[in-house]
Coordinates of C-alpha atoms in Angstrom, one line a residue:
X99 CA 104.4 -1.0 86.1
X100 CA 101.4 -3.9 88.6
X101 CA 101.4 -7.5 88.9
X102 CA 98.7 -9.6 90.3
X103 CA 98.9 -10.9 94.0
X104 CA 101.6 -14.5 94.1
X105 CA 99.2 -17.0 95.1
X106 CA 101.1 -18.6 98.1
X107 CA 98.8 -21.7 98.0
X108 CA 100.9 -22.7 95.8
X109 CA 103.8 -22.9 97.5
X110 CA 105.2 -25.5 99.9
X111 CA 108.7 -23.9 100.3
X112 CA 110.4 -20.8 100.1
X113 CA 112.2 -21.4 97.4
X114 CA 110.1 -22.3 95.5
X115 CA 109.4 -18.5 94.7
X116 CA 112.6 -17.7 92.9
X117 CA 112.0 -19.1 89.8
X118 CA 108.6 -17.7 89.6
X119 CA 109.9 -14.3 90.2
X120 CA 111.8 -14.7 87.0
X121 CA 109.4 -15.2 85.5
X122 CA 107.0 -12.2 86.6
X123 CA 110.2 -9.8 86.5
X124 CA 112.4 -11.2 84.9
X125 CA 115.8 -8.9 83.7
X126 CA 114.6 -6.5 87.1
X127 CA 117.3 -5.3 89.3
X128 CA 116.8 -6.9 92.8
X129 CA 120.6 -7.3 94.4
X130 CA 122.8 -4.5 94.5
X131 CA 126.6 -4.1 96.3
X132 CA 127.6 -1.2 95.3
X133 CA 130.2 -0.9 98.1
X134 CA 131.4 -4.3 96.6
X135 CA 132.1 -3.1 93.9
X136 CA 133.8 -6.3 92.4
X137 CA 129.7 -7.9 92.8
X138 CA 128.0 -7.7 89.5
X139 CA 123.8 -6.7 90.5
X140 CA 122.0 -9.7 90.0
X141 CA 118.3 -9.2 88.0
X142 CA 115.3 -11.5 89.3
X143 CA 116.3 -14.3 86.0
X144 CA 120.3 -14.1 87.5
X145 CA 119.2 -14.4 91.0
X146 CA 116.8 -17.3 91.0
X147 CA 119.2 -19.0 88.2
X148 CA 122.7 -18.5 91.0
X149 CA 120.4 -19.9 93.9
X150 CA 119.5 -23.0 92.0
X151 CA 123.5 -23.9 90.8
X152 CA 124.2 -23.7 94.7
X153 CA 121.8 -25.4 95.4
X154 CA 123.1 -28.4 92.7
X155 CA 127.0 -27.9 94.2
X156 CA 125.6 -28.3 97.5
X157 CA 124.3 -31.2 96.9
X158 CA 127.5 -32.3 95.1
X159 CA 129.6 -31.8 98.1
X160 CA 127.3 -33.5 100.1
X161 CA 124.5 -32.3 101.2
X162 CA 121.7 -34.2 102.0
X163 CA 117.9 -33.4 102.8
X164 CA 117.4 -32.1 106.3
X165 CA 121.2 -31.9 107.1
X166 CA 122.3 -28.9 109.6
X167 CA 124.3 -26.8 107.3
X168 CA 126.3 -24.0 109.5
X169 CA 126.2 -20.2 108.3
X170 CA 128.6 -18.2 109.4
X171 CA 128.6 -14.8 106.9
X172 CA 127.2 -10.5 107.0
X173 CA 125.5 -8.9 104.5
X174 CA 126.8 -8.8 100.5
X175 CA 124.0 -10.1 98.0
X176 CA 126.2 -13.3 98.2
X177 CA 124.1 -14.2 101.5
X178 CA 120.9 -14.7 99.3
X179 CA 121.9 -16.9 96.9
X180 CA 123.3 -19.0 99.7
X181 CA 121.3 -19.1 101.9
X182 CA 118.3 -20.0 99.6
X183 CA 120.7 -22.6 98.4
X184 CA 120.5 -24.4 100.8
X185 CA 116.8 -24.3 101.1
X186 CA 116.6 -25.3 97.6
X187 CA 119.1 -28.0 98.1
X188 CA 116.2 -29.6 101.3
X189 CA 118.9 -28.5 103.6
X190 CA 118.2 -26.7 107.3
X191 CA 120.1 -23.8 107.5
X192 CA 121.9 -22.2 111.1
X193 CA 122.8 -18.1 110.3
X194 CA 124.8 -16.2 112.0
X195 CA 127.6 -13.2 112.1
X196 CA 131.0 -14.2 111.1
X197 CA 131.6 -11.5 113.4
X198 CA 130.2 -12.7 116.4
X199 CA 131.9 -14.1 119.3
X200 CA 133.7 -17.3 118.0
X201 CA 132.9 -19.7 121.4
X202 CA 129.2 -18.1 120.5
X203 CA 129.7 -19.8 116.6
X204 CA 131.2 -23.2 118.1
X205 CA 128.3 -23.8 120.1
X206 CA 126.5 -22.8 117.7
X207 CA 127.8 -24.9 115.5
X208 CA 127.7 -27.8 117.9
X209 CA 124.2 -27.2 119.3
X210 CA 122.8 -27.3 116.0
X211 CA 124.4 -29.7 114.8
X212 CA 125.4 -29.0 111.7
X213 CA 127.7 -31.0 109.3
X214 CA 128.8 -28.2 106.7
X215 CA 130.5 -24.6 107.2
X216 CA 129.9 -22.0 104.7
X217 CA 131.4 -19.3 106.2
X218 CA 132.7 -15.3 105.0
X219 CA 136.4 -15.7 104.9
X220 CA 139.0 -17.9 105.1
X221 CA 140.5 -14.8 108.1
X222 CA 137.2 -16.0 109.6
X223 CA 137.3 -19.1 110.0
X224 CA 140.6 -18.4 111.4
X225 CA 138.7 -17.0 113.8
X226 CA 136.5 -19.5 114.8
X227 CA 138.5 -22.8 114.3
X228 CA 139.5 -22.9 117.9
X229 CA 136.1 -22.8 119.5
X230 CA 134.8 -25.6 117.4
X231 CA 134.1 -28.9 119.1
X232 CA 137.0 -31.5 118.0
X233 CA 134.1 -34.8 118.3
X234 CA 132.0 -32.6 115.7
X235 CA 134.3 -32.7 112.7
X236 CA 133.1 -30.3 109.5
X237 CA 132.5 -32.3 106.3
X238 CA 133.0 -30.0 104.4
X239 CA 133.5 -25.9 104.3
X240 CA 133.0 -23.6 102.2
X241 CA 133.8 -19.7 102.1
X242 CA 132.2 -17.3 101.0
X243 CA 134.9 -14.6 99.3
X244 CA 138.2 -15.8 98.5
X245 CA 139.9 -18.8 98.8
X246 CA 139.5 -21.0 101.1
X247 CA 142.2 -21.9 103.8
X248 CA 145.1 -23.3 103.3
X249 CA 145.7 -25.3 106.9
X250 CA 141.5 -26.7 106.2
X251 CA 142.5 -30.6 106.1
X252 CA 139.6 -31.2 104.4
X253 CA 137.8 -30.8 101.3
X254 CA 136.7 -26.8 101.3
X255 CA 135.5 -25.2 98.1
X256 CA 135.1 -21.5 97.1
X257 CA 131.6 -20.0 96.6
X258 CA 132.3 -20.1 92.8
X259 CA 133.4 -23.8 92.6
X260 CA 129.8 -24.1 94.3
X261 CA 128.0 -22.2 91.7
X262 CA 130.5 -24.6 88.9
X263 CA 129.6 -27.7 90.1
X264 CA 126.3 -26.5 90.2
X265 CA 125.8 -26.3 86.5
X266 CA 127.1 -29.8 85.7
X267 CA 123.9 -31.5 86.8
X268 CA 119.8 -30.8 87.9
X269 CA 118.8 -30.1 91.3
X270 CA 117.6 -33.2 92.5
X271 CA 114.4 -32.5 93.8
X272 CA 113.3 -32.8 97.6
X273 CA 109.6 -33.2 98.9
X274 CA 109.5 -31.2 102.0
X275 CA 106.2 -29.9 103.4
X276 CA 105.4 -26.6 104.5
X277 CA 105.1 -27.5 108.5
X278 CA 109.1 -28.5 108.1
X279 CA 111.9 -26.9 109.5
X280 CA 113.7 -23.8 107.3
X281 CA 116.3 -21.9 109.6
X282 CA 117.4 -22.4 112.5
X283 CA 118.5 -18.9 114.4
X284 CA 119.8 -18.7 117.7
X285 CA 118.8 -16.1 120.2
X286 CA 121.6 -13.5 121.0
X287 CA 122.6 -15.4 125.3
X288 CA 122.5 -12.2 126.8
X289 CA 121.1 -14.1 129.5
X290 CA 122.6 -17.3 129.3
X291 CA 123.1 -20.0 125.8
X292 CA 120.9 -18.7 122.4
X293 CA 118.5 -21.0 122.1
X294 CA 117.8 -22.4 118.4
X295 CA 114.7 -20.8 116.9
X296 CA 112.9 -23.6 114.5
X297 CA 111.4 -21.2 112.0
X298 CA 109.2 -23.5 109.2
X299 CA 108.5 -22.9 105.8
X300 CA 104.9 -22.0 106.9
X301 CA 106.3 -19.5 109.3
X302 CA 108.1 -17.6 106.8
X303 CA 105.2 -17.9 103.7
X304 CA 103.0 -16.5 106.1
X305 CA 104.5 -13.6 106.7
X306 CA 105.2 -13.2 102.6
X307 CA 101.1 -13.4 101.9
X308 CA 100.0 -11.0 105.4
X309 CA 102.8 -7.8 105.4
X310 CA 101.4 -7.0 101.7
X311 CA 97.9 -6.6 103.2
X312 CA 99.9 -3.6 105.1
X313 CA 102.5 -2.3 103.2
X314 CA 102.5 -2.3 99.0
X315 CA 105.6 -1.5 96.8
X316 CA 105.6 -2.2 93.1
X317 CA 108.0 -3.9 90.7
X318 CA 110.6 -1.2 90.7
X319 CA 110.8 0.2 93.9
X320 CA 114.0 0.6 95.2
X321 CA 114.5 -0.2 99.1
X322 CA 118.2 0.2 101.1
X323 CA 119.1 -3.0 103.6
X324 CA 121.7 -2.2 105.7
X325 CA 120.6 -4.7 109.0
X326 CA 122.1 -7.8 109.9
X327 CA 120.4 -9.8 107.0
X328 CA 120.4 -12.9 108.6
X329 CA 118.8 -11.8 111.7
X330 CA 114.9 -12.7 111.4
X331 CA 113.4 -8.7 110.7
X332 CA 115.8 -8.0 108.0
X333 CA 115.2 -11.5 106.4
X334 CA 112.3 -11.6 105.9
X335 CA 111.3 -8.1 105.3
X336 CA 114.6 -9.0 102.5
X337 CA 111.8 -11.9 101.3
X338 CA 108.8 -9.5 101.3
X339 CA 110.4 -7.1 99.2
X340 CA 112.3 -9.4 96.6
X341 CA 108.4 -11.3 96.4
X342 CA 107.0 -7.8 94.9
X343 CA 109.4 -7.2 92.8
X344 CA 111.5 -4.7 94.6
X345 CA 115.4 -4.1 94.4
X346 CA 117.9 -3.8 97.2
X347 CA 120.1 -1.6 98.0
X348 CA 123.2 -2.9 100.9
X349 CA 124.8 0.3 102.6
X350 CA 126.1 -0.1 105.7
X351 CA 126.6 2.0 108.9
X352 CA 129.2 4.5 107.4
X353 CA 127.7 4.6 103.6
X354 CA 124.0 5.1 105.1
X355 CA 123.6 8.6 105.0
X356 CA 125.1 8.9 102.5
X357 CA 123.1 5.9 100.4
X358 CA 119.6 7.7 102.0
X359 CA 120.3 10.9 99.5
X360 CA 121.8 8.9 96.6
X361 CA 119.3 6.2 95.7
X362 CA 116.1 8.1 97.2
X363 CA 114.6 4.6 98.2
X364 CA 111.0 3.3 98.1
X365 CA 111.7 1.9 101.7
X366 CA 114.1 1.4 104.3
X367 CA 114.1 -0.8 106.8
X368 CA 115.8 -0.4 110.2
X369 CA 115.9 -0.3 113.9
X370 CA 114.8 3.2 116.4
X371 CA 118.8 3.1 116.7
X372 CA 119.1 4.2 113.0
X373 CA 116.5 6.7 112.9
X374 CA 117.5 8.4 116.1
X375 CA 121.3 8.8 114.4
X376 CA 118.8 10.4 111.4
X377 CA 117.4 12.9 114.0
X378 CA 120.3 13.1 115.9
X379 CA 122.9 14.9 113.0
X380 CA 119.7 16.5 111.5
X381 CA 120.3 18.1 115.8
X382 CA 123.9 18.7 115.2
X383 CA 123.4 20.7 111.9
X384 CA 120.6 23.1 113.3
X385 CA 123.2 23.7 116.1
X386 CA 125.6 24.6 114.0
X387 CA 123.6 27.6 112.8
X388 CA 123.9 31.3 113.6
X389 CA 121.5 32.1 117.0
X390 CA 119.0 33.8 114.8
X391 CA 118.2 30.7 112.8
X392 CA 118.0 28.8 115.1
X393 CA 115.6 30.5 116.7
X394 CA 114.0 30.6 114.1
X395 CA 114.4 26.8 113.3
X396 CA 113.2 25.9 117.0
X397 CA 110.0 28.8 116.4
X398 CA 108.3 26.2 113.2
X399 CA 109.3 22.9 115.7
X400 CA 107.0 24.2 118.3
X401 CA 103.9 24.9 116.9
X402 CA 104.4 22.2 114.0
X403 CA 104.8 19.9 117.3
X404 CA 101.6 22.1 118.4
X405 CA 99.9 20.8 114.7
X406 CA 100.5 17.8 114.6
X407 CA 99.1 17.4 118.0
X408 CA 95.9 18.8 117.0
X409 CA 95.9 16.8 113.7
X410 CA 96.1 13.7 115.8
X411 CA 93.0 14.2 117.8
X412 CA 90.7 15.4 115.0
X413 CA 91.9 12.0 113.2
X414 CA 91.3 10.4 116.3
X415 CA 94.8 9.0 116.2
X416 CA 96.3 10.4 119.4
X417 CA 97.5 7.5 121.8
X418 CA 97.5 9.9 124.5
X419 CA 93.7 11.0 124.2
X420 CA 91.8 7.8 122.6
X421 CA 88.4 9.4 123.2
X422 CA 88.6 12.9 122.7
X423 CA 85.7 15.0 123.4
X424 CA 83.1 17.3 121.6
X425 CA 85.2 19.9 122.9
X426 CA 88.2 18.7 122.2
X427 CA 87.8 18.5 118.5
X428 CA 86.5 21.4 117.8
X429 CA 88.8 22.9 120.0
X430 CA 91.7 20.3 117.9
X431 CA 89.7 21.7 114.6
X432 CA 90.6 25.1 115.3
X433 CA 94.7 24.5 115.7
X434 CA 95.3 23.2 112.8
X435 CA 92.7 25.8 111.2
X436 CA 95.2 28.4 112.8
X437 CA 98.7 26.8 113.5
X438 CA 98.9 24.8 109.5
X439 CA 99.7 27.7 107.3
X440 CA 102.5 27.8 109.9
X441 CA 103.4 24.2 109.5
X442 CA 103.1 24.5 105.9
X443 CA 105.6 27.5 106.2
X444 CA 107.6 25.8 107.9
X445 CA 107.4 23.0 105.9
X446 CA 109.0 25.2 102.6
X447 CA 111.4 27.0 104.4
X448 CA 112.6 23.7 106.9
X449 CA 111.7 21.0 106.5
X450 CA 111.8 20.5 102.3
X451 CA 115.3 21.0 103.7
X452 CA 115.9 18.5 106.1
X453 CA 113.7 15.7 103.6
X454 CA 116.3 16.6 101.2
X455 CA 119.4 16.4 103.3
X456 CA 118.3 12.9 103.8
X457 CA 116.8 11.4 100.6
X458 CA 114.4 14.3 99.0
X459 CA 112.6 11.8 97.8
X460 CA 112.8 8.9 100.3
X461 CA 109.3 6.9 100.8
X462 CA 108.4 4.9 103.7
X463 CA 110.3 4.0 107.4
X464 CA 109.5 1.1 108.0
X465 CA 110.9 0.3 111.7
X466 CA 111.1 -2.3 114.3
X467 CA 113.2 -4.0 117.1
X468 CA 112.1 -2.1 119.4
X469 CA 109.7 0.9 120.6
X470 CA 110.4 4.5 118.6
X471 CA 111.0 6.5 120.8
X472 CA 108.3 9.9 120.5
X473 CA 110.3 12.4 120.0
X474 CA 111.5 10.7 117.0
X475 CA 108.1 9.7 115.8
X476 CA 107.5 13.3 116.5
X477 CA 110.7 14.7 113.9
X478 CA 109.6 12.1 110.7
X479 CA 105.7 13.3 110.7
X480 CA 106.7 16.9 111.0
X481 CA 109.5 16.4 108.1
X482 CA 106.7 14.4 106.7
X483 CA 108.6 11.1 106.4
X484 CA 106.2 8.1 106.4
X485 CA 107.2 5.8 108.8
X486 CA 105.4 2.0 110.0
X487 CA 106.1 0.9 112.9
X488 CA 106.1 -3.0 113.5
X489 CA 106.6 -5.3 116.0
X490 CA 107.5 -9.1 117.1
X491 CA 110.1 -11.2 117.8
X492 CA 112.2 -14.1 116.1
X493 CA 110.4 -17.1 117.9
X494 CA 107.1 -14.7 115.9
X495 CA 108.8 -15.0 112.0
X496 CA 109.0 -12.0 113.2
X497 CA 106.2 -9.7 112.5
X498 CA 102.7 -9.7 114.5
X499 CA 101.6 -6.4 114.2
X500 CA 102.5 -3.4 111.8
X501 CA 100.8 -0.3 111.7
X502 CA 99.0 0.8 108.3
X503 CA 98.8 3.7 106.6
X504 CA 95.8 4.9 106.7
X505 CA 95.5 4.1 110.8
X506 CA 99.2 5.4 111.6
X507 CA 99.0 6.1 115.4
X508 CA 101.8 7.0 116.4
X509 CA 103.0 5.6 119.8
X510 CA 101.9 2.0 118.8
X511 CA 103.1 -0.8 117.6
X512 CA 99.9 -1.5 115.2
X513 CA 97.4 -3.9 114.7
X514 CA 98.2 -7.6 114.1
X515 CA 99.0 -8.8 110.9
X516 CA 95.8 -11.4 109.3
X517 CA 95.8 -14.4 111.0
X518 CA 97.1 -13.3 113.9
X519 CA 95.1 -12.9 117.8
X520 CA 96.8 -10.5 120.6
X521 CA 95.6 -10.5 124.1
X522 CA 97.0 -9.2 127.3
X523 CA 97.7 -11.1 130.2
X524 CA 97.7 -10.1 134.1
X525 CA 101.7 -10.8 135.9
X526 CA 99.8 -11.9 138.6
X527 CA 96.8 -13.6 138.6
X528 CA 96.7 -15.1 135.0
X529 CA 93.6 -13.6 133.8
X530 CA 93.2 -12.0 130.4
X531 CA 92.8 -7.9 130.5
X532 CA 90.2 -6.2 128.6
X533 CA 91.2 -3.5 126.5
X534 CA 94.0 -0.3 128.1
X535 CA 95.2 -2.7 131.0
X536 CA 98.5 -3.6 130.0
X537 CA 100.1 -6.9 131.4
X538 CA 101.9 -9.5 129.1
X539 CA 101.6 -10.0 125.3
X540 CA 100.7 -13.4 124.2
X541 CA 100.2 -13.9 120.3
X542 CA 99.2 -16.7 118.6
X543 CA 99.1 -17.3 114.4
X544 CA 100.9 -19.1 111.9
X545 CA 104.4 -17.0 112.2
X546 CA 104.7 -19.1 115.6
X547 CA 107.9 -20.3 115.6
X548 CA 107.6 -24.2 116.1
X549 CA 109.6 -23.9 119.1
X550 CA 114.0 -24.2 120.5
X551 CA 115.6 -27.0 119.2
X552 CA 116.0 -29.6 121.4
X553 CA 114.7 -27.7 124.3
X554 CA 111.6 -29.7 125.1
X555 CA 110.8 -27.5 128.5
X556 CA 112.0 -24.3 127.0
X557 CA 109.2 -25.0 124.4
X558 CA 106.7 -25.3 126.9
X559 CA 107.4 -22.9 128.6
X560 CA 107.2 -20.6 125.5
X561 CA 104.3 -21.9 123.8
X562 CA 101.1 -23.2 125.8
X563 CA 99.1 -26.0 124.9
X564 CA 96.7 -23.7 122.6
X565 CA 99.4 -21.8 121.6
X566 CA 99.5 -19.0 122.6
X567 CA 103.6 -17.4 122.9
X568 CA 104.5 -15.5 125.9
X569 CA 106.5 -12.6 124.1
X570 CA 108.2 -11.0 127.4
X571 CA 106.5 -7.7 126.5
X572 CA 104.4 -5.5 128.0
X573 CA 101.5 -3.3 126.8
X574 CA 97.6 -2.8 126.2
X575 CA 95.9 -2.8 123.7
X576 CA 93.2 0.2 122.0
X577 CA 90.1 -0.2 121.9
X578 CA 90.5 -0.3 117.4
X579 CA 93.0 -3.4 118.1
X580 CA 96.6 -1.5 118.2
X581 CA 99.6 -2.7 120.5
X582 CA 100.6 -0.4 122.6
X583 CA 103.6 -1.9 123.9
X584 CA 105.6 -0.3 127.5
X585 CA 108.5 -2.7 127.9
X586 CA 109.5 -6.4 128.5
X587 CA 108.4 -8.3 131.6
X588 CA 112.1 -8.6 132.9
X589 CA 113.5 -5.0 132.4
X590 CA 111.1 -4.0 134.6
X591 CA 113.0 -1.9 137.7
X592 CA 111.3 -2.9 141.1
X593 CA 112.1 -0.5 143.5
X594 CA 112.2 -0.8 147.3
X595 CA 108.7 0.5 148.1
X596 CA 107.2 -2.1 145.9
X597 CA 107.1 0.1 142.6
X598 CA 107.4 -1.0 139.1
X599 CA 109.6 0.7 136.4
X600 CA 109.8 0.3 133.4
X601 CA 112.8 1.7 131.7
X602 CA 113.0 2.0 128.0
X603 CA 109.8 5.2 128.3
X604 CA 111.9 7.2 130.6
X605 CA 115.3 6.5 128.9
X606 CA 113.2 8.1 125.6
X607 CA 112.3 10.9 127.5
X608 CA 115.6 11.7 128.2
X609 CA 117.1 10.7 125.5
X610 CA 115.4 14.0 124.0
X611 CA 117.9 15.8 125.9
X612 CA 120.3 17.2 122.9
X613 CA 123.5 16.2 125.7
X614 CA 122.1 12.4 125.7
X615 CA 123.8 10.0 123.7
X616 CA 122.8 7.0 125.2
X617 CA 121.3 5.7 128.3
X618 CA 120.5 3.3 130.3
X619 CA 118.3 3.5 134.1
X620 CA 119.4 0.8 137.2
X621 CA 117.9 0.9 140.2
X622 CA 116.9 -2.9 141.1
X623 CA 115.8 -2.7 144.8
X624 CA 117.1 1.2 145.3
X625 CA 114.8 3.8 146.5
X626 CA 114.9 5.1 143.2
X627 CA 116.3 4.4 139.6
X628 CA 119.1 5.8 138.2
X629 CA 121.1 6.0 135.3
X630 CA 124.8 5.4 132.9
X631 CA 124.5 8.1 130.6
X632 CA 127.2 8.7 127.5
X633 CA 127.0 12.1 127.1
X634 CA 127.1 13.4 123.4
X635 CA 131.0 15.1 123.6
X636 CA 129.6 17.3 120.2
X637 CA 126.3 19.3 122.3
X638 CA 128.3 20.3 125.1
X639 CA 130.9 21.0 123.6
X640 CA 128.4 24.0 121.6
X641 CA 126.1 24.5 125.2
X642 CA 130.2 25.5 127.2
X643 CA 131.1 27.8 124.6
X644 CA 128.0 29.7 124.2
X645 CA 128.4 29.5 128.5
X646 CA 132.2 30.7 128.0
X647 CA 132.6 27.5 130.3
X648 CA 136.2 26.3 129.0
X649 CA 135.8 22.2 129.5
X650 CA 138.4 19.7 128.7
X651 CA 136.1 17.1 126.3
X652 CA 137.4 13.8 126.3
X653 CA 137.5 12.4 122.6
X654 CA 135.1 9.0 124.0
X655 CA 135.8 6.4 124.4
X656 CA 137.3 6.7 127.6
X657 CA 137.6 5.7 131.3
X658 CA 138.8 10.0 132.1
X659 CA 135.7 12.2 131.8
X660 CA 138.1 15.4 132.2
X661 CA 135.7 18.2 133.2
X662 CA 132.8 15.9 132.3
X663 CA 132.2 14.9 136.0
X664 CA 132.8 18.8 137.5
X665 CA 129.7 20.4 139.2
X666 CA 127.9 22.4 136.1
X667 CA 128.8 19.7 133.7
X668 CA 126.4 17.5 136.4
X669 CA 123.7 20.4 137.5
X670 CA 123.2 20.4 133.7
X671 CA 122.0 17.1 133.2
X672 CA 120.0 16.8 136.3
X673 CA 118.4 20.0 135.1
X674 CA 117.6 18.1 131.2
X675 CA 116.7 15.0 133.1
X676 CA 114.8 16.2 135.4
X677 CA 113.1 18.2 132.8
X678 CA 112.4 15.7 130.2
X679 CA 111.5 12.9 132.8
X680 CA 108.2 15.4 134.4
X681 CA 107.5 16.4 130.9
X682 CA 107.3 12.6 129.9
X683 CA 103.0 11.5 129.4
X684 CA 101.7 9.6 132.7
X685 CA 104.7 11.0 134.7
X686 CA 104.6 10.0 138.0
X687 CA 107.3 10.8 141.2
X688 CA 109.1 7.4 140.9
X689 CA 110.4 8.1 137.4
X690 CA 112.6 10.7 138.8
X691 CA 115.8 9.8 138.5
X692 CA 118.2 10.2 141.6
X693 CA 121.7 9.4 141.4
X694 CA 123.9 9.5 137.8
X695 CA 127.6 8.4 136.4
X696 CA 128.4 9.3 133.3
X697 CA 130.2 7.1 131.4
X698 CA 132.8 7.6 128.7
X699 CA 132.3 4.7 126.8
X700 CA 130.0 4.2 124.2
X701 CA 127.4 1.3 123.8
X702 CA 128.2 -0.6 120.6
X703 CA 128.5 -3.6 118.5
X704 CA 131.8 -4.0 119.4
X705 CA 132.7 -3.9 122.6
X706 CA 129.7 -6.1 123.1
X707 CA 126.7 -3.9 124.5
X708 CA 124.6 -3.5 121.7
X709 CA 122.4 -6.8 119.7
X710 CA 123.1 -6.8 115.9
X711 CA 120.1 -4.0 116.0
X712 CA 121.5 -1.6 117.9
X713 CA 119.5 -2.6 121.2
X714 CA 121.0 -2.4 124.8
X715 CA 122.2 -5.5 126.3
X716 CA 120.9 -4.3 129.6
X717 CA 123.2 -7.7 131.3
X718 CA 126.2 -6.6 130.0
X719 CA 126.6 -3.1 130.5
X720 CA 125.4 -3.7 134.4
X721 CA 127.9 -6.4 134.1
X722 CA 130.6 -4.0 133.1
X723 CA 129.8 -1.1 135.4
X724 CA 129.1 -2.8 138.5
X725 CA 131.1 -1.2 140.3
X726 CA 130.2 2.1 139.1
X727 CA 126.6 1.8 139.8
X728 CA 126.9 0.2 143.2
X729 CA 129.1 3.7 144.4
X730 CA 126.2 6.0 143.0
X731 CA 123.7 4.5 145.5
X732 CA 126.5 4.3 148.1

């Protein structure tokens, strides 16, 4: 079933979209929450109706146009109802996870000038209450699941009560322009106080009209949702997919691999760490096979790696060789002819089994929130699962570039969306650089934020008078306009010899080793770079068995690494790191990793070392392991 494109020129605010979608898609499934069996599946018709009722209910409890409503909750089908209900009531929502640090949530509530609080549960409110500012009372409290806390003295309501109130009268329409504020999204605050990113309705609507030039799902397609739904990346993707008539199925970290196979979604939006987990899961299954079968699988993957490399050169899609000579083109064509049949045999014997294990008929994986490691990108191309990588930040609503199906340049973050410009500036001179030269990535377009809330100086620092936003990312552009990211300017490690090291590409290369679960480079002002490594204990156990070296391997997390600190283990890691770094494209002697230490605690969201989109919080990790790092370089 196909539908004519929506006319976004007639939509001034995002909530105006839902009655249109109800009319277009009616009884098609919109939101499904299978891990909350008490929640019914919403059709587009019922979703639009609930949004309208929730907005009416909010107006009746005193939510005023342009007022701020703090909304602290996590993934569920009710999240979107509340999110769009707040906007439909004419208010601005201030979103964050209910499990975030209470002090952070208290700061956000006060800084945003919120007057109403919508929170996931009474238990979440109890955790938050001591951190709420006494000089900013809560005028009304709404609880998404369950009853309000008994000790809250002010007006309080359940989700169901707000919906019920919304059935008693019509929504009071509020005239709002596209330039009006839609939401406040606070940055993670890993290097200071969180900043409120002001996104307008125009910012969000631009994404809905621009992304379909690249991704065109069909009505009735299913998409699996796992990222924090309040995060700019997941949130915008949900708006986009729903605007095309797709149904969203909510999953979680514990169930997403099972749900991939169960629902075979046409789309799944995720971050690099999710695809790494799938890759690592497949590698673990391979390690469990008999040695003879492992050798056969390794042979097929080795041939397929050479095949896809040659195919990229033929197609002009090799980021390491964008202008191959006629001889290189000819040799690559010969390789594709010779290796193609072996790759096809590998697909029948091995890769099809892998695809079946992660969903069988899964469609497109949409990756964002960070650069995708080369070996993971290669893996999905070999097994014939399409991955399109996009790039953006909270401040850009977030998508600014994305890879195309017909120009899926591996290693890049794709070309700019319509109405979007990218340029590269020299870090030292400030001059604009030509294609192929690395520098600071500047962005411009309708999706750039209105600014940081109540922070005019920070806004002026981030966005120049001509509207160019300083992304803080480093990268370069190909002659075809693809953006290739190389790291974060603030993450650059400067060695004592003055050499600049961008950690992410080296970390991605080291993560190819089956014995490395997570890694973070360190070494500012040192003679060489060093590394903190979270070991892959399963892979080490297999290595120990095959090499007849009994090991006292701990169950992570632990501070006692047992035999992981032994000489043989350290030599194994030294060999692995040296090989993977030297095999990295563009290797330089300063890329070599000198000292390293194995740490027994994985980087997780729960211990504060990962963001909600599973990126390492480098300053937090550094502080946690400051003593180990100091000893490492002593």
